[in-house]
XYZ file of N, CA and C in Angstrom:
303
model
N 14.315 22.091 -8.891
C 14.935 21.604 -9.982
C 15.958 20.195 -9.373
N 15.742 19.277 -10.021
C 16.629 17.970 -9.627
C 17.900 17.930 -10.348
N 18.883 17.364 -9.715
C 20.208 17.253 -10.334
C 20.719 15.814 -10.364
N 21.726 15.408 -11.002
C 22.335 14.149 -11.046
C 22.760 13.734 -9.552
N 23.334 14.803 -8.786
C 23.525 14.429 -7.371
C 22.290 13.920 -6.711
N 21.297 14.663 -6.788
C 20.006 14.188 -6.168
C 19.637 12.727 -6.453
N 19.680 12.477 -7.841
C 19.483 11.152 -8.226
C 20.290 10.176 -7.459
N 21.671 10.370 -7.495
C 22.714 9.563 -6.815
C 22.344 9.397 -5.288
N 22.109 10.532 -4.697
C 21.838 10.411 -3.166
C 20.524 9.624 -2.931
N 19.470 9.933 -3.651
C 18.191 9.133 -3.378
C 18.482 7.652 -3.698
N 18.928 7.341 -4.825
C 19.115 5.967 -5.313
C 19.975 5.185 -4.230
N 21.078 5.661 -3.797
C 22.043 4.986 -3.021
C 21.561 4.913 -1.608
N 20.557 5.639 -1.302
C 19.756 5.593 0.150
C 18.823 4.376 0.173
N 18.461 3.947 -0.984
C 17.528 2.764 -1.002
C 18.283 1.343 -0.766
N 17.709 0.535 -0.041
C 18.357 -0.735 0.466
C 18.793 -1.524 -0.780
N 20.075 -1.940 -0.868
C 20.588 -2.806 -1.820
C 21.060 -2.126 -3.204
N 20.829 -0.861 -3.339
C 21.107 -0.239 -4.632
C 22.553 -0.128 -4.784
N 23.051 -0.384 -5.965
C 24.361 -0.166 -6.438
C 24.425 0.812 -7.538
N 25.548 1.346 -7.680
C 25.881 2.237 -8.897
C 27.110 1.655 -9.706
N 26.711 1.602 -11.054
C 27.847 1.232 -11.914
C 27.450 1.798 -13.348
N 28.324 1.920 -14.265
C 28.196 2.491 -15.467
C 27.404 1.428 -16.414
N 26.478 2.014 -17.187
C 25.642 1.366 -18.172
C 25.728 2.242 -19.434
N 26.192 1.693 -20.664
C 26.137 2.540 -21.867
C 27.060 3.712 -21.494
N 28.245 3.701 -20.781
C 29.174 4.816 -20.323
C 28.375 5.919 -19.713
N 27.171 5.635 -18.950
C 26.424 6.615 -18.239
C 26.354 6.197 -16.758
N 26.341 6.988 -15.788
C 25.914 6.442 -14.485
C 24.659 5.806 -14.525
N 24.545 4.568 -13.745
C 23.316 3.883 -13.615
C 23.111 3.348 -12.182
N 21.982 3.109 -11.794
C 21.629 2.565 -10.419
C 20.709 1.321 -10.553
N 21.066 0.258 -9.914
C 20.551 -1.013 -10.031
C 19.976 -1.590 -8.643
N 18.823 -2.067 -8.533
C 18.262 -2.852 -7.479
C 18.560 -4.325 -7.896
N 17.580 -5.122 -8.172
C 17.962 -6.384 -8.917
C 18.243 -6.207 -10.341
N 17.495 -5.286 -10.921
C 17.734 -4.918 -12.440
C 17.881 -3.416 -12.361
N 18.057 -2.787 -13.602
C 18.369 -1.510 -13.739
C 17.073 -0.709 -13.206
N 17.333 0.336 -12.295
C 16.131 1.108 -11.902
C 16.375 2.559 -12.516
N 17.457 3.042 -12.869
C 17.571 4.498 -13.308
C 19.004 4.584 -14.060
N 19.019 5.389 -14.990
C 20.285 5.559 -15.798
C 20.307 6.913 -16.396
N 21.386 7.616 -16.448
C 21.338 8.947 -17.119
C 21.336 8.575 -18.635
N 20.420 9.096 -19.315
C 20.318 8.961 -20.761
C 21.248 9.889 -21.377
N 21.292 11.016 -21.091
C 22.121 12.152 -21.399
C 22.253 13.194 -20.378
N 23.021 14.201 -20.616
C 23.135 15.255 -19.494
C 21.786 15.843 -19.209
N 21.448 15.716 -17.992
C 20.129 16.289 -17.522
C 18.874 15.493 -17.821
N 18.995 14.357 -18.418
C 17.771 13.490 -18.789
C 18.090 12.104 -18.069
N 17.099 11.543 -17.322
C 17.177 10.408 -16.591
C 16.255 9.381 -17.103
N 16.568 8.046 -17.308
C 15.590 7.129 -17.584
C 15.118 6.341 -16.273
N 13.935 6.137 -16.142
C 13.302 5.490 -14.922
C 12.193 4.466 -15.491
N 11.777 3.592 -14.579
C 10.806 2.725 -14.808
C 9.426 3.159 -14.095
N 8.417 3.090 -14.819
C 7.089 3.572 -14.219
C 6.016 2.764 -14.798
N 5.028 2.572 -14.105
C 3.737 1.995 -14.570
C 2.813 3.106 -15.208
N 3.276 4.308 -15.201
C 2.425 5.542 -15.595
C 3.104 6.263 -16.779
N 3.811 5.630 -17.600
C 4.500 6.257 -18.747
C 3.555 7.090 -19.606
N 2.517 6.427 -20.152
C 1.500 7.089 -20.992
C 0.983 8.338 -20.311
N 0.585 8.189 -19.080
C -0.101 9.343 -18.342
C 0.781 10.433 -18.189
N 2.033 9.959 -17.678
C 3.125 11.113 -17.395
C 3.335 12.003 -18.759
N 3.607 11.231 -19.828
C 3.945 11.989 -20.982
C 2.834 12.646 -21.638
N 1.761 12.166 -21.278
C 0.402 12.676 -21.823
C 0.024 14.081 -21.229
N 0.387 14.184 -19.954
C 0.042 15.301 -19.059
C 1.160 16.394 -19.096
N 2.475 15.863 -19.229
C 3.498 16.853 -19.277
C 4.630 16.376 -20.219
N 4.409 16.488 -21.536
C 5.433 15.944 -22.601
C 6.595 16.572 -22.642
N 6.614 17.941 -21.920
C 7.965 18.606 -22.042
C 8.849 18.017 -20.934
N 8.366 17.359 -19.905
C 9.127 16.708 -18.878
C 9.401 15.231 -19.117
N 8.313 14.512 -19.455
C 8.284 13.018 -19.694
C 8.090 12.764 -21.099
N 9.025 11.921 -21.619
C 8.908 11.398 -23.044
C 9.824 10.113 -23.255
N 9.862 9.680 -24.261
C 10.600 8.607 -24.699
C 10.948 8.659 -26.161
N 11.993 7.849 -26.532
C 12.513 7.863 -28.024
C 12.039 6.547 -28.670
N 12.167 6.458 -29.942
C 11.896 5.108 -30.608
C 12.661 3.861 -29.851
N 13.977 4.141 -29.370
C 14.592 3.152 -28.615
C 13.818 2.612 -27.457
N 13.032 3.279 -26.851
C 12.229 3.008 -25.714
C 10.887 2.234 -26.110
N 10.459 2.246 -27.329
C 9.183 1.824 -27.652
C 8.987 0.314 -27.214
N 10.011 -0.418 -27.322
C 9.858 -1.859 -26.899
C 9.786 -2.139 -25.454
N 10.060 -1.047 -24.679
C 10.176 -1.237 -23.163
C 9.042 -0.201 -22.583
N 7.946 -0.650 -22.546
C 6.772 0.290 -22.108
C 6.809 0.703 -20.688
N 7.753 0.352 -19.797
C 7.807 0.897 -18.508
C 8.867 1.935 -18.427
N 9.671 2.212 -19.534
C 10.789 3.190 -19.411
C 10.222 4.418 -19.948
N 10.555 5.516 -19.108
C 10.200 6.808 -19.507
C 11.627 7.838 -19.218
N 11.775 8.784 -20.042
C 12.832 9.700 -19.886
C 12.265 10.860 -19.218
N 13.001 11.547 -18.271
C 12.726 12.602 -17.417
C 13.737 13.689 -17.548
N 13.223 14.876 -17.862
C 14.187 16.043 -17.866
C 14.272 16.575 -16.427
N 15.471 16.403 -15.881
C 15.642 16.722 -14.526
C 15.411 18.181 -14.197
N 15.636 19.039 -14.995
C 15.470 20.521 -14.756
C 14.111 20.924 -14.719
N 13.112 19.900 -14.901
C 11.647 20.337 -14.981
C 10.969 19.690 -13.700
N 11.572 18.943 -12.863
C 10.989 18.362 -11.734
C 11.702 18.759 -10.530
N 10.898 18.644 -9.463
C 11.536 18.977 -8.088
C 12.025 17.621 -7.364
N 12.918 17.711 -6.399
C 13.436 16.610 -5.692
C 12.378 15.670 -5.103
N 11.323 16.136 -4.620
C 10.269 15.348 -4.146
C 9.649 14.394 -5.203
N 9.377 15.091 -6.329
C 8.884 14.265 -7.483
C 9.880 13.244 -8.005
N 11.026 13.620 -8.074
C 12.112 12.606 -8.369
C 12.227 11.505 -7.449
N 12.137 11.854 -6.110
C 12.198 10.645 -5.165
C 11.090 9.645 -5.320
N 9.775 10.218 -5.613
C 8.646 9.312 -5.921
C 8.925 8.483 -7.122
N 9.390 9.050 -8.271
C 9.754 8.278 -9.405
C 10.819 7.156 -9.120
N 11.737 7.545 -8.499
C 12.883 6.696 -8.140
C 12.237 5.534 -7.188
N 11.588 5.854 -6.287
C 10.984 4.779 -5.304
C 10.211 3.734 -6.150
N 9.407 4.138 -7.065
C 8.475 3.457 -7.933
C 9.452 2.552 -8.829
N 10.483 3.161 -9.366
C 11.359 2.419 -10.249
C 12.007 1.396 -9.512
N 12.388 1.744 -8.243
C 13.159 0.741 -7.443
C 12.333 -0.488 -7.248
N 11.089 -0.269 -6.853
C 10.201 -1.477 -6.683
C 9.972 -2.347 -7.972
N 9.853 -1.715 -9.126
C 9.656 -2.291 -10.351
C 10.874 -3.023 -10.749
N 12.048 -2.431 -10.410
C 13.268 -3.142 -10.576
C 13.720 -4.284 -9.662
N 12.854 -4.495 -8.719
C 13.062 -5.642 -7.808
C 13.584 -5.311 -6.508
N 13.574 -4.020 -6.193
C 13.964 -3.713 -4.732
C 12.910 -4.009 -3.846
N 13.309 -4.024 -2.549
C 12.485 -4.429 -1.508
C 11.890 -3.206 -0.754
N 10.537 -3.126 -0.548
C 10.056 -1.970 0.142
C 10.480 -1.841 1.621
């Protein structure tokens, strides 16, 4: 099970990532937003695989009507993924948000 502290540790270990509030929630930025807590235990990340993730595991990956206009954003229930999977999601989101490999 991943936690907010895991998110923070992984994000801040990536080159150039900063943390600041967005919509009164902790958020992490490369050049643009790469991750933000949507609500307790739910993280927003960028991915090229939103449809596939939600299609194979909708209890873990989903989006709300608010996210319909942003096809790369997906919500992730942290208590349903392990830290390795979280790290992979955050690394992809980092690259999409303009981070450097």
